[in-house]
Every structure is written in structure tokens, then in C-alpha cells.
mmCIF file of C-alpha atoms and ligand atoms in Angstrom:
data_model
loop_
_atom_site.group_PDB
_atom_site.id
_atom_site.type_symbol
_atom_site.label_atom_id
_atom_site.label_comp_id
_atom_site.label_asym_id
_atom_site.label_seq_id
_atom_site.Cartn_x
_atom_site.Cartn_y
_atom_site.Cartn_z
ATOM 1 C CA UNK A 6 -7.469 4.399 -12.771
ATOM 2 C CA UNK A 7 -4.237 4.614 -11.119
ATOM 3 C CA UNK A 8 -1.932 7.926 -10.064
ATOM 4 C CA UNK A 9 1.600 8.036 -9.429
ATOM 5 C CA UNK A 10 3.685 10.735 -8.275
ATOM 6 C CA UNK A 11 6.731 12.301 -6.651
ATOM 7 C CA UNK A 12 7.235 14.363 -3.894
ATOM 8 C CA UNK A 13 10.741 15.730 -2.232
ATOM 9 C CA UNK A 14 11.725 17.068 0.954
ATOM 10 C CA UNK A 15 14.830 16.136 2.889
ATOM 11 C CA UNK A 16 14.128 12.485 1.364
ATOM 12 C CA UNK A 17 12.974 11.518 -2.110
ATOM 13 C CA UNK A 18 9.627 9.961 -1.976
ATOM 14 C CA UNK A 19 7.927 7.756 -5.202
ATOM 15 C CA UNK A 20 4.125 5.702 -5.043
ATOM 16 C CA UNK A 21 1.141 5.094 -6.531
ATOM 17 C CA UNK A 22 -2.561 4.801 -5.847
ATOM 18 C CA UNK A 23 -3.360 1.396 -7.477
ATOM 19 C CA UNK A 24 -6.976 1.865 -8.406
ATOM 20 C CA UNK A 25 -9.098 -0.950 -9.498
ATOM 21 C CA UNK A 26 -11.974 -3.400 -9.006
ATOM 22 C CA UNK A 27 -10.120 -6.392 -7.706
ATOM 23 C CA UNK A 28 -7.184 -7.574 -6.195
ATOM 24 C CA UNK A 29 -4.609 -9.680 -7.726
ATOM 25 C CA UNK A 30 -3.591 -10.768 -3.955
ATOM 26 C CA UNK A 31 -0.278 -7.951 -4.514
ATOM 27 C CA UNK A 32 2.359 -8.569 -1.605
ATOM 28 C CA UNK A 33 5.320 -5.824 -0.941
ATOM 29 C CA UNK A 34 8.052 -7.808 -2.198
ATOM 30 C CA UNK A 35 11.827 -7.987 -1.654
ATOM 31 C CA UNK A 36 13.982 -9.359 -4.049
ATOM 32 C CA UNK A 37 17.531 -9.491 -3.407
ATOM 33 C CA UNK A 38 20.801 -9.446 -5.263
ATOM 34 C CA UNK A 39 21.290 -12.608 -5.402
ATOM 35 C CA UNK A 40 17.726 -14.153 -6.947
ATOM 36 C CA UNK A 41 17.874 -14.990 -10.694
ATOM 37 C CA UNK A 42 15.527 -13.140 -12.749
ATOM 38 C CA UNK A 43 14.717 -15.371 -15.427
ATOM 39 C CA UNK A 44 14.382 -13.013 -18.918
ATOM 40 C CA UNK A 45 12.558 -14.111 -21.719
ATOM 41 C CA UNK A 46 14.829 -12.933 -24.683
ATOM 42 C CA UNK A 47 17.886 -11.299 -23.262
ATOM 43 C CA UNK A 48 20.500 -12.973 -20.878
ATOM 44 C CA UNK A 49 19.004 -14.032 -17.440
ATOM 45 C CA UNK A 50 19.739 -11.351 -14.449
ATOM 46 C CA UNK A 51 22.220 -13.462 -12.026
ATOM 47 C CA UNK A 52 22.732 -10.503 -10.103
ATOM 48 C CA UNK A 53 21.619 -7.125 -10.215
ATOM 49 C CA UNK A 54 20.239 -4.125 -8.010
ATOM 50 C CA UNK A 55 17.999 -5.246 -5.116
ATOM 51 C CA UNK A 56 14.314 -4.217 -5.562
ATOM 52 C CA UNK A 57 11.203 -3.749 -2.647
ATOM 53 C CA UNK A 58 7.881 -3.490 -4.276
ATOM 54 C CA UNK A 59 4.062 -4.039 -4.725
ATOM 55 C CA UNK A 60 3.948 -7.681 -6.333
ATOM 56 C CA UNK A 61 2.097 -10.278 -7.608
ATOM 57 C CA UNK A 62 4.088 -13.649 -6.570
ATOM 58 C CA UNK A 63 3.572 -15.930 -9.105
ATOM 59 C CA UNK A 64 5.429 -19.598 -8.747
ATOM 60 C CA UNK A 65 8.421 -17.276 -7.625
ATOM 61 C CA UNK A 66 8.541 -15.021 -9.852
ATOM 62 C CA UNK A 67 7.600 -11.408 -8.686
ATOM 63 C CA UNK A 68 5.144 -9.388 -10.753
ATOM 64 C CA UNK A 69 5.759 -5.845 -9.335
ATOM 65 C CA UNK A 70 3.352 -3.022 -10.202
ATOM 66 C CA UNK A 71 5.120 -0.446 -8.469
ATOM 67 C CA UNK A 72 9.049 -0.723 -6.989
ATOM 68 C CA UNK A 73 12.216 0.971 -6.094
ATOM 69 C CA UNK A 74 15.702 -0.135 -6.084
ATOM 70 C CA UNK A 75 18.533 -0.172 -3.618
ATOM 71 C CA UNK A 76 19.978 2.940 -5.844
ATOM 72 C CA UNK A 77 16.772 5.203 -4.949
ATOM 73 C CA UNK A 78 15.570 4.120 -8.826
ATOM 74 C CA UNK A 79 11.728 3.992 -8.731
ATOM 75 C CA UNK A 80 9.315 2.482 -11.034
ATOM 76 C CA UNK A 81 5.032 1.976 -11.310
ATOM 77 C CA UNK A 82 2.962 0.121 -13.950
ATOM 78 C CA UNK A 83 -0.144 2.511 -14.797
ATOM 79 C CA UNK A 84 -2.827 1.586 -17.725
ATOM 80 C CA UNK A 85 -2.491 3.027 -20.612
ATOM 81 C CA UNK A 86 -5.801 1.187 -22.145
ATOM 82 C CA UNK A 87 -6.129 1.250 -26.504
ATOM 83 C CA UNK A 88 -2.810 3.065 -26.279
ATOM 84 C CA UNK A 89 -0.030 0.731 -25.058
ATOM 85 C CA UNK A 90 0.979 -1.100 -28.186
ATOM 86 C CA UNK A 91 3.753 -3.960 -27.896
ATOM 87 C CA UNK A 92 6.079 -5.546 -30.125
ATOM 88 C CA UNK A 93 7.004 -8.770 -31.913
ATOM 89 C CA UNK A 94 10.947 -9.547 -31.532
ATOM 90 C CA UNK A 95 13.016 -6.859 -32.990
ATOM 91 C CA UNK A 96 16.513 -7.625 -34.568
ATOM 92 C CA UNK A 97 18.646 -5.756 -32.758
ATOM 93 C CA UNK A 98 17.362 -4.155 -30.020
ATOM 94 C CA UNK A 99 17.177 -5.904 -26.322
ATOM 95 C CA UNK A 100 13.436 -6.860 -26.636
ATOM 96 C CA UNK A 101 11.985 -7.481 -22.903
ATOM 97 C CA UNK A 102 8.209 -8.071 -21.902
ATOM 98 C CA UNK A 103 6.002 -5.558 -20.281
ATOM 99 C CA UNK A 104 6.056 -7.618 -17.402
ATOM 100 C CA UNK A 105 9.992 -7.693 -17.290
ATOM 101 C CA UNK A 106 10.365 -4.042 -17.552
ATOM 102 C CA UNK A 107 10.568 -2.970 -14.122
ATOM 103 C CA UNK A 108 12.930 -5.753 -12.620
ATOM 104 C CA UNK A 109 15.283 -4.949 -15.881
ATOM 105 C CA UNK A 110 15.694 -1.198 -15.142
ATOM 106 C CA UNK A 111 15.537 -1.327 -11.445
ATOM 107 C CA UNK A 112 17.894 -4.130 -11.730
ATOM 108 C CA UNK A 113 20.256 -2.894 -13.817
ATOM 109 C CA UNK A 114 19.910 0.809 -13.383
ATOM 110 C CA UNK A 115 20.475 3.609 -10.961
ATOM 111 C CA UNK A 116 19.613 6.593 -12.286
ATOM 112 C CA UNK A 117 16.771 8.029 -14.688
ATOM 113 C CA UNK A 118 19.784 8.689 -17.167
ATOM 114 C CA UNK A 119 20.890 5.147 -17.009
ATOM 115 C CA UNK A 120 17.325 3.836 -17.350
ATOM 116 C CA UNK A 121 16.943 6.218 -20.748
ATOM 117 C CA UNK A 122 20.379 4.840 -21.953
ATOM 118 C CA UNK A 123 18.637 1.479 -21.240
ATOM 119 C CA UNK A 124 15.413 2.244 -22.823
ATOM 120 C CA UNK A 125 16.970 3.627 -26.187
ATOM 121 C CA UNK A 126 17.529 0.089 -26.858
ATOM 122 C CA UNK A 127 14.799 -1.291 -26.067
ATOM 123 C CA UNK A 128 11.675 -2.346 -27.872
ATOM 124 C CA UNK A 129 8.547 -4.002 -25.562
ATOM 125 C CA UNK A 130 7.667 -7.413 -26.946
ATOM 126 C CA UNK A 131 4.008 -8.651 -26.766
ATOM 127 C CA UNK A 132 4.653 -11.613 -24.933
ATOM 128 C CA UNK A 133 2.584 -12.667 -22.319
ATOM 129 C CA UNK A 134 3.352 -13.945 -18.784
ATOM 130 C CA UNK A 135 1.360 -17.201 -18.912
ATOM 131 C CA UNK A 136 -2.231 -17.599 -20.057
ATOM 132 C CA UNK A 137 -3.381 -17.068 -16.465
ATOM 133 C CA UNK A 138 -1.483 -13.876 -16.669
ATOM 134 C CA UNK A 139 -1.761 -12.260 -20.173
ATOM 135 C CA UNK A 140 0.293 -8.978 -21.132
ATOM 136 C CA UNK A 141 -1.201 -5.587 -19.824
ATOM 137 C CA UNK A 142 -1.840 -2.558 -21.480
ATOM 138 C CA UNK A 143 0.994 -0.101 -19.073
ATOM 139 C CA UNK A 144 2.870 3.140 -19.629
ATOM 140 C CA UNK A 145 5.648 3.454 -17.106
ATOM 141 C CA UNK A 146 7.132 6.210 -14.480
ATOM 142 C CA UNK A 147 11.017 6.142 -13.275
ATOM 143 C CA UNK A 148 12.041 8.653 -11.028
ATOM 144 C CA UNK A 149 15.345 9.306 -9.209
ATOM 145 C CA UNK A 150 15.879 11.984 -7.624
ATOM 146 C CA UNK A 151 17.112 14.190 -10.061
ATOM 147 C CA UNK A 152 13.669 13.666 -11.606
ATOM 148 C CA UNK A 153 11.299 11.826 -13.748
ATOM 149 C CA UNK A 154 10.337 10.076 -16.809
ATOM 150 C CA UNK A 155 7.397 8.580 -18.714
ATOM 151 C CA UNK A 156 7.536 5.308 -20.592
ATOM 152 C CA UNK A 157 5.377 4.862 -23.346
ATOM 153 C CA UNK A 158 4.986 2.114 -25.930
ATOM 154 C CA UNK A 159 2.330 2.991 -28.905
ATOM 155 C CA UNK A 160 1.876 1.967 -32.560
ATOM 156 C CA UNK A 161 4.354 4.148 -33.237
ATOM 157 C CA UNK A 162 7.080 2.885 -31.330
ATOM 158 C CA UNK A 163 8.671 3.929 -27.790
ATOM 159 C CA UNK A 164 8.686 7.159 -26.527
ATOM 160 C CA UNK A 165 10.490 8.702 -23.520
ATOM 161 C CA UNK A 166 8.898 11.846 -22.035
ATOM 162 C CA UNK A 167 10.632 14.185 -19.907
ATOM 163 C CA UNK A 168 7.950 14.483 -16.579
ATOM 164 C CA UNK A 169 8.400 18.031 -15.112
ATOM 165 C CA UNK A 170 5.551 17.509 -13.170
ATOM 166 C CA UNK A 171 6.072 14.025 -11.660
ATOM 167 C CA UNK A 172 2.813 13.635 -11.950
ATOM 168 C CA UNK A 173 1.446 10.868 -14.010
ATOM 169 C CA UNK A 174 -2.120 8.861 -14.196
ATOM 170 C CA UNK A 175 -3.596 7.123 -17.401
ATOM 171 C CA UNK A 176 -4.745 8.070 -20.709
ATOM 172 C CA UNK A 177 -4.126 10.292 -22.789
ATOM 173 C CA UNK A 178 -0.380 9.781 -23.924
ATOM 174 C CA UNK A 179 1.478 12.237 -21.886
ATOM 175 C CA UNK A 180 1.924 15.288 -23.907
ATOM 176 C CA UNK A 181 -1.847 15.543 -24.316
ATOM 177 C CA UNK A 182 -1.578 15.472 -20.559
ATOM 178 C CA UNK A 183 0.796 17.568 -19.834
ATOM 179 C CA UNK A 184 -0.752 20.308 -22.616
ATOM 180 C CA UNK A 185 -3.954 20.202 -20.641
ATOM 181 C CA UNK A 186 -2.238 22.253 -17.830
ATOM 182 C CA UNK A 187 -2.605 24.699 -19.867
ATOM 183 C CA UNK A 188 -6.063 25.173 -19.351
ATOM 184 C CA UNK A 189 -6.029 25.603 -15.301
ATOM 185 C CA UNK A 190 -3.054 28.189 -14.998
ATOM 186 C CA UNK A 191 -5.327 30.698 -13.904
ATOM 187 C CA UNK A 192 -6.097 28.757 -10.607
ATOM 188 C CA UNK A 193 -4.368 29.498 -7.169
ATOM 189 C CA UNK A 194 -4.457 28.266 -3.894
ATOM 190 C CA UNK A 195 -4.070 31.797 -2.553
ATOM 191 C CA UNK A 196 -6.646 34.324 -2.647
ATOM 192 C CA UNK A 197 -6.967 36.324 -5.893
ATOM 193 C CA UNK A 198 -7.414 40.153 -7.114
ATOM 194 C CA UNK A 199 -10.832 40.217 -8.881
ATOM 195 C CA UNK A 200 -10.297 40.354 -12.637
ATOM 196 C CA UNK A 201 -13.533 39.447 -14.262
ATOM 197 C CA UNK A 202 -15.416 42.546 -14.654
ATOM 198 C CA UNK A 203 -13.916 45.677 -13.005
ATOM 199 C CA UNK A 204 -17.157 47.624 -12.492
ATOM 200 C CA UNK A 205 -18.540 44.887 -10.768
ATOM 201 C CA UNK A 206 -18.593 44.269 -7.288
ATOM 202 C CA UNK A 207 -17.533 40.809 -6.969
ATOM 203 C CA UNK A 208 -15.614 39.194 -3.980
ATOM 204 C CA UNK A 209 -14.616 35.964 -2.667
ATOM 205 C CA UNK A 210 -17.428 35.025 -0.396
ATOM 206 C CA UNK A 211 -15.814 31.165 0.792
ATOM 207 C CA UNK A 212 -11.920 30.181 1.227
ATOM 208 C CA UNK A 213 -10.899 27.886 -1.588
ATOM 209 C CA UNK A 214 -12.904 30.122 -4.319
ATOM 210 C CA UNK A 215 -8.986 30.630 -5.904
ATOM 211 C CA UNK A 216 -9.067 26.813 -6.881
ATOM 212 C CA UNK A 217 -12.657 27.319 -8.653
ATOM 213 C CA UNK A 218 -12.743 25.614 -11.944
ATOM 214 C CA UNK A 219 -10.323 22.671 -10.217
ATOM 215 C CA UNK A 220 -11.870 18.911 -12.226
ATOM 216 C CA UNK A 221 -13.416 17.306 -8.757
ATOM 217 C CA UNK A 222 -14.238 13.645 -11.278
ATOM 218 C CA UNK A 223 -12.287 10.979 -11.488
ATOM 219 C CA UNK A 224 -11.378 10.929 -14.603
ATOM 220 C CA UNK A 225 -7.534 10.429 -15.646
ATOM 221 C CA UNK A 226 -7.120 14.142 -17.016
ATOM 222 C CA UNK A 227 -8.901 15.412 -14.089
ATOM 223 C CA UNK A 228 -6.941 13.395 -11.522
ATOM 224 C CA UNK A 229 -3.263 14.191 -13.099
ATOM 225 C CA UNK A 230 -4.452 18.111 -13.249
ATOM 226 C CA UNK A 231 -6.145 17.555 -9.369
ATOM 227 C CA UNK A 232 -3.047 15.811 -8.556
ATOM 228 C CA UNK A 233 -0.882 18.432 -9.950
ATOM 229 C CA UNK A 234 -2.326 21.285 -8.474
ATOM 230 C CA UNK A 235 -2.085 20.135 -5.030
ATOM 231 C CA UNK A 236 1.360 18.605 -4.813
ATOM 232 C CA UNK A 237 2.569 22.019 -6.622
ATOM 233 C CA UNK A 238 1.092 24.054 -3.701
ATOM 234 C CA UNK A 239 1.571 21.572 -0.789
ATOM 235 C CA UNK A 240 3.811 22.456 2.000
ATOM 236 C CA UNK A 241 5.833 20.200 4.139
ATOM 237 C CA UNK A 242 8.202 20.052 7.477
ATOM 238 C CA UNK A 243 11.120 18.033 6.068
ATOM 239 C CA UNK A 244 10.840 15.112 8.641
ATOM 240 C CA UNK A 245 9.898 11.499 7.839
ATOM 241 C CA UNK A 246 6.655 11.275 9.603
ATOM 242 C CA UNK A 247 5.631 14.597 7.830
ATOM 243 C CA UNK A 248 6.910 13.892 4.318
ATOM 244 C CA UNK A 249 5.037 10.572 4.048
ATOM 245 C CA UNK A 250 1.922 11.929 5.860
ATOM 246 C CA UNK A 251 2.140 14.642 3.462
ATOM 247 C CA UNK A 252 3.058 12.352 0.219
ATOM 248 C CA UNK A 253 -0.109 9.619 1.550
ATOM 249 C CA UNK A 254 -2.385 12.965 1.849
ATOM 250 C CA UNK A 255 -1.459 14.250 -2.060
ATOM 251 C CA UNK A 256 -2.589 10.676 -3.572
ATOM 252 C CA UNK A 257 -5.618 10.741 -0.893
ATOM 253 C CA UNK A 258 -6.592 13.816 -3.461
ATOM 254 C CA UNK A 259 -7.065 11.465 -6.111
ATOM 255 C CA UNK A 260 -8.270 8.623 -4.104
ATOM 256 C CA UNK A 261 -11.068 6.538 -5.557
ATOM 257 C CA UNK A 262 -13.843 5.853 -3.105
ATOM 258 C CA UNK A 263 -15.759 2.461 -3.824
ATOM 259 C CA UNK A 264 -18.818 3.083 -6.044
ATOM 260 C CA UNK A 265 -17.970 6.096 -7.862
ATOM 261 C CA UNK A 266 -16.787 4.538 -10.534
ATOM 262 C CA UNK A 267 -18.774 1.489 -12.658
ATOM 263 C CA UNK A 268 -16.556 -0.817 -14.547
ATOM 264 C CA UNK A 269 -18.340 -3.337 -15.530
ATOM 265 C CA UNK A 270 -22.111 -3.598 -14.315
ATOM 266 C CA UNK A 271 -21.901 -3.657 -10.241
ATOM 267 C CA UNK A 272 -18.349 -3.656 -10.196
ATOM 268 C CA UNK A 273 -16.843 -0.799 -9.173
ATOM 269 C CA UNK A 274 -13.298 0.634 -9.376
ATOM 270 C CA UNK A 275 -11.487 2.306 -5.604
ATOM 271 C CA UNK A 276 -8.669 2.997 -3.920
ATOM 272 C CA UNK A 277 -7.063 -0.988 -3.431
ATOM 273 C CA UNK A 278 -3.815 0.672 -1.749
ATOM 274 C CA UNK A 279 -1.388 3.923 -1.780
ATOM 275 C CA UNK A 280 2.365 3.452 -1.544
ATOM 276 C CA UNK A 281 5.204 5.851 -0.394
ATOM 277 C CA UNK A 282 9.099 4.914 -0.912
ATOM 278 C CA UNK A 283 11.275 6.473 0.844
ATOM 279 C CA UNK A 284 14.088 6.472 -2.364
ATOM 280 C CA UNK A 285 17.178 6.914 0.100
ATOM 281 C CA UNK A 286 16.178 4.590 2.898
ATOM 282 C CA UNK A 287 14.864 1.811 0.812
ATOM 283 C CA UNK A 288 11.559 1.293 2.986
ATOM 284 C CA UNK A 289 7.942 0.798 1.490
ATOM 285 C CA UNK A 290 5.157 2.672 3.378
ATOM 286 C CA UNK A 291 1.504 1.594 2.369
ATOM 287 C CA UNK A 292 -2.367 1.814 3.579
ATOM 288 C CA UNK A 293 -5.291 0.155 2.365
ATOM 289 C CA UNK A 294 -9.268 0.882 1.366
ATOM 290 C CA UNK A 295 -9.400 -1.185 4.453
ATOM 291 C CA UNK A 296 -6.838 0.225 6.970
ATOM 292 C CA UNK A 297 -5.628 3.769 6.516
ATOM 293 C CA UNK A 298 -2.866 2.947 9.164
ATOM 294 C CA UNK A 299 0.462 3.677 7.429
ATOM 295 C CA UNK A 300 2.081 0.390 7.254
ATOM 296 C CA UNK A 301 6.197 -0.345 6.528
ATOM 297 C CA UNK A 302 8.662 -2.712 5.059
ATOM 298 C CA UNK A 303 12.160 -1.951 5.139
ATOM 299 C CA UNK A 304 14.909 -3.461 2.290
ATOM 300 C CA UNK A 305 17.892 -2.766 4.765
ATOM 301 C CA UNK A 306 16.188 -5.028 7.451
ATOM 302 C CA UNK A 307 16.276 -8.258 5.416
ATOM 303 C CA UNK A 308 19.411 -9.993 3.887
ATOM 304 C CA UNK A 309 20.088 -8.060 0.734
ATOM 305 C CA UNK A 310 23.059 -10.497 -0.913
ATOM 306 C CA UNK A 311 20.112 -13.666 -0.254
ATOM 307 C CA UNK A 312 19.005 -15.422 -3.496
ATOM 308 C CA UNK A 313 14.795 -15.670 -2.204
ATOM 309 C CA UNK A 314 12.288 -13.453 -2.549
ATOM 310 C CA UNK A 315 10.751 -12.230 0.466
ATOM 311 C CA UNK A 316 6.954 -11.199 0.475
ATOM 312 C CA UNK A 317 4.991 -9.466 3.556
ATOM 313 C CA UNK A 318 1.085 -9.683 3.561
ATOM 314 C CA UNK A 319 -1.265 -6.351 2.812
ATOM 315 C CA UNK A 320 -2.831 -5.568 6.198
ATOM 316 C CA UNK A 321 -6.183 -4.896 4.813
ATOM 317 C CA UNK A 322 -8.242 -4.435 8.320
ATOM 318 C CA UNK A 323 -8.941 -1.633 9.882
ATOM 319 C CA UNK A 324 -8.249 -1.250 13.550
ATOM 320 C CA UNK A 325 -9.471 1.573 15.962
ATOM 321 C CA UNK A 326 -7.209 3.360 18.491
ATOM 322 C CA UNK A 327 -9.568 3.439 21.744
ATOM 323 C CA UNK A 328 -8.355 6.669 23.551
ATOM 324 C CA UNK A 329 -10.581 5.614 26.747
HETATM 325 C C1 TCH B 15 -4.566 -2.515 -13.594
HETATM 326 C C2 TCH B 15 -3.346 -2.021 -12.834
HETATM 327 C C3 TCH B 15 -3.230 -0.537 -13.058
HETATM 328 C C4 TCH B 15 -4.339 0.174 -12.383
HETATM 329 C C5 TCH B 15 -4.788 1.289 -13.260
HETATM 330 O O1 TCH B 15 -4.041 2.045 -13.833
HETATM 331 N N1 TCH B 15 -6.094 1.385 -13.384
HETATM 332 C C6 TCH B 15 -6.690 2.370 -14.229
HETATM 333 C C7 TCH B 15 -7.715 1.723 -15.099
HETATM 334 S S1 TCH B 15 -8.153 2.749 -16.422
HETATM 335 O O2 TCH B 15 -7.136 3.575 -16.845
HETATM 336 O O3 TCH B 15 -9.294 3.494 -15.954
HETATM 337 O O4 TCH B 15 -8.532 1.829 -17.476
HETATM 338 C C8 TCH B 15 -2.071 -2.712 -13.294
HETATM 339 C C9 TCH B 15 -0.811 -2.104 -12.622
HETATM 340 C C10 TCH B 15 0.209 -3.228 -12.527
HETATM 341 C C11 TCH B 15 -0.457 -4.391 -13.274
HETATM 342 C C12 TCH B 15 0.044 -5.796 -12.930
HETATM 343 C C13 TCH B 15 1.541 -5.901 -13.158
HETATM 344 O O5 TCH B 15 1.896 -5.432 -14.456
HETATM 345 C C14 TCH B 15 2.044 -7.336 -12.947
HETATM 346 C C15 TCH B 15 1.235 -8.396 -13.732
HETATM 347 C C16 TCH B 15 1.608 -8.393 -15.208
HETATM 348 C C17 TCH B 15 0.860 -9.486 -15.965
HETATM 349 O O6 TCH B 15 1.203 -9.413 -17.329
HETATM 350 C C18 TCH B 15 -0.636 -9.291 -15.785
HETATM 351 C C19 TCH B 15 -1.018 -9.319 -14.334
HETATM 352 C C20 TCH B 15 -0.261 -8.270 -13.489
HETATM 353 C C21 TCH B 15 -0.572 -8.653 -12.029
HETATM 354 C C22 TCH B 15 -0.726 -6.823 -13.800
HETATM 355 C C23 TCH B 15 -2.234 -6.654 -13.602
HETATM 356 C C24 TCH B 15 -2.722 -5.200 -13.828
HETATM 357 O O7 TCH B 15 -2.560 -4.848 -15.169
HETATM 358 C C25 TCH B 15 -1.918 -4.205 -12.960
HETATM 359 C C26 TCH B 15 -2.309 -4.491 -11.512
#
């Protein structure tokens, strides 16, 4: 399970929680201007908008999960399992992989309009990265910060969904999602007037008793509603520190602790990282399971017109502060 938001204050702010049971040894991943993106079935991308991200590096070529562009464009990968349904070539239409969908956009758009200008011509073809690295099942989040979209490829062709919420996890398709709101708009994080049963003499005997009724699993539909909830009635000072403090401690709401969660028999889904980008600045903030020490990689530091990717190791281990 996976959970991607967005969060504002002064600054724009876009991650994910990647949640899995292994790690495909991801990198955060600079690719300038200047590197060629090879493309499968439209023209190759000479030059285009430069891109930080959570990659897989694979013979040079950058498989990013979850990115943002010089422009303050942002994009994540989520599963979308028995859903996601890809394409064979379509006459007409610019038909680009799953796995070239977020270097296209980010490198060729900068807004969320652009990108939907983009995507209207689009169709996702079913081709696979390499046999070592077949297609996978996604649904895709931009956000700039005007807002948000979700990107979603089914049976039925591809569908762009306005996200109010910028909020978005895994299955169901989105609407279903976004309908099942619905069913928690009775919940408040401030205390409430008793409504139940007027003659009865009922009170709040614990804090929190407002959020009653909240989905505590992990779930998808429980995490986007958990998710929703709390970033809806968080409150923030406007500086950096804060803002990604604030934006790490929304996803920690949905964070997957190891062994909650049984994929396959004694392997067991969690938390691999959580990533904040900072949309304006261009810099890549990210903790581990291992090491919840906020960790950074900023775009503007490195040679942005270069033609090489750049890729900075995960620091998985966790180091204590001694205070004596
Ligand atoms: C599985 C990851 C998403 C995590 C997630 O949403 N889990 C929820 C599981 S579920 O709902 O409960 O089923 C996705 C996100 C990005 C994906 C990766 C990126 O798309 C980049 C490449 C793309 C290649 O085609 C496959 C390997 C890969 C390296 C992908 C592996 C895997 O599918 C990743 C890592």
C-alpha cells in the first residue's frame, strides 16, 4: 500500500509513503536537462524539464516512483492492482509506457493544466521495461500548486480525476474513493454537542472521542479517509522546518509498521521510506523504516544543464543523538 499527498503552507509540498515488502534498491535521483530520455514510441526527450526523484537506476535509465520537476510539477506511481489496464499501440494518440509516464510529463510539463493537455492525448501502452522489469499495475498523482490530479488507466480507457482532496492511496478507482468521504462527515477533531439521544446523559469522557468511528486498519480506503481527515485538520507555522515536519508527521498517520500486514506468507508489507518536495525549492526530503532522521537532496545544488544522471544513496541506519 502506498499514500501520497499534498500539503501547502508558505511552500508547496508533494510525497509519498512507498509501502511494500522489498526494496528495489530506489536512489533519489537527479536528472538534468541535458540527459536523453530514450522513449519507446514517441520522439526521444533531448531536452526537457529537470526532474529529482525516488528511482530505480537501471543501466542509466531512471525508474522514478515518485518526482518533481524544476517547474514545481510533481508526480508518484501508486498500485492500482486488477484495475490499471494498459494499452496496445493506438493510431493516433502519443502512446508512452507506464514506466515513461512520469519523465514525459515532468519533462515536458509545468503545470497540472499542461500535464491534462498532455494526457488527453495519451493512451498507456502495455509495454514492459525489460523482462527483469515487467510493466506495473500504477494510477498516477500530479500536483502543482494550483492543485491536483489523478491518473487512471482501466479497461475502459484513461481517466483524469479532479483531486480536491490531494489525497490519494490505492484501490478503489478514485471516485469510489472520494464517495466514501461521505460516510465520515460527521467526525471532528474538535469536541462535539451530544446529538445521539437527547434524554440521555451522555458526555465525552476522553479527548479524541470527536474522531470516533475514524478506520485505524490499513487498508487503502481506510488510509486515504485516515489520511484525509488529518491533513484537513492539521495546523502548521509556515516555516520550512515546520511544514516538512508537519507534511513527514501526516504520512506517519498512514505509516505501515513491519508485520501488520502479510503479503505473501512471512512477508510482510511497511513503511520502506516517506518523501517531502519542497515544489518551489526543488529539494527532496526523505526518512526511512530504518532512520527517521529527515534526510535532503537539493536539484539547485548540482549542475542542472549536465547530460548524467546523478543518484544519492537511501541512508537506511538509524543513528542516536547522545545528549550526555
Ligand atoms: C509497488 C510500488 C507501489 C507501492 C504501493 O502502492 N503498494 C501498495 C500495494 S497494494 O495496493 O496493497 O497492492 C510501485 C511504485 C513505483 C513502482 C516502480 C516504478 O514504477 C519504476 C519501475 C517500473 C517497472 O516497470 C517495474 C519496476 C519499478 C521499479 C516499479 C516497481 C513497483 O511497482 C513500484 C515500486
Amino acid at each position: 500500500m502506498c499514500t501520497a499527498i499534498t500539503f501547502a503552507t508558505e511552500d508547496h509540498y508533494f510525497g509519498r509513503n512507498l509501502d511494500l515488502d522489498f526494496s528495489y534498491n530506489e536512489t533519489v535521483t537527479i536528472t538534468p536537462r541535458n540527459y536523453v530520455f530514450p522513449m519507446r514510441k514517441v520522439p526521444d526527450l533531448n531536452s526537457h524539464y529537470a526532474i529529482i526523484g525516488m528511482a530505480t537506476v537501471v543501466g542509466d535509465y531512471p525508474l522514478y516512483y515518485d518526482a518533481v520537476n524544476e517547474a514545481g510539477l510533481g508526480m508518484a506511481g501508486l498500485n492500482f492492482p486488477d484495475n490499471a489496464h494498459y494499452f496496445e499501440d493506438v493510431a493516433g494518440k502519443n502512446n508512452i509506457t507506464s514506466f515513461e509516464l512520469i519523465p514525459y510529463i515532468l519533462g515536458t510539463c509545468k503545470t497540472v493544466a499542461e500535464a491534462k493537455k498532455a494526457l488527453a492525448n495519451i493512451s498507456i501502452s502495455a509495454e514492459n521495461f525489460s523482462k527483469e522489469f515487467p510493466t506495473s499495475t500504477l494510477h498516477w498523482m500530479i500536483a502543482d500548486k494550483d492543485g491536483s490530479i489523478v491518473v487512471e488507466s482501466t479497461a475502459d480507457g484513461l481517466h483524469v480525476y479532479d483531486n480536491p482532496v490531494g489525497v490519494m492511496t490505492n484501490n478503489p478507482p478514485f471516485p469510489i474513493m472520494k464517495f466514501a468521504l461521505n460516510d465520515y462527515y460527521a467526525l471532528s477533531a474538535h469536541p462535539l454537542e451530544h446529538k445521539f439521544a437527547k434524554d440521555l446523559d451522555l458526555h465525552e469522557y476522553s479527548r479524541g472521542m470527536s474522531g470516533l468511528g475514524l478506520p485505524g486498519d490499513l487498508s487503502s480506503k481506510s488510509r486515504f479517509v485516515r489520511c484525509v481527515f488529518t491533513k484537513y485538520n492539521s495546523l502548521c507555522d509556515k516555516d520550512e522546518a515546520s511544514s516538512v515536519n508537519q507534511f513527514l508527521k501526516i504520512l506517519g498517520s498512514v505509516e505501515q509498521v513491519k508485520s501488520l500486514c502479510e503479503v505473501t506468507p512471512g512477508e510482510y508489507e511497511y513503511t520502506i521510506y516517506s518523501s517531502c518536495m519542497n515544489q518551489e525549492k526543488g529539494i527532496y526530503y526523505y526518512t526511512t523504516y530504518g532512520n527517521p532522521d529527515i534526510h535532503a537532496v537539493d536539484m539547485h545544488k548540482t549542475d542542472l544543464d549536465a547530460d548524467k544522471l546523478t543518484s544519492y544513496k537511501l541512508q537506511k541506519d538509524l543513528e542516536f543523538h547522545f545528549d550526555n
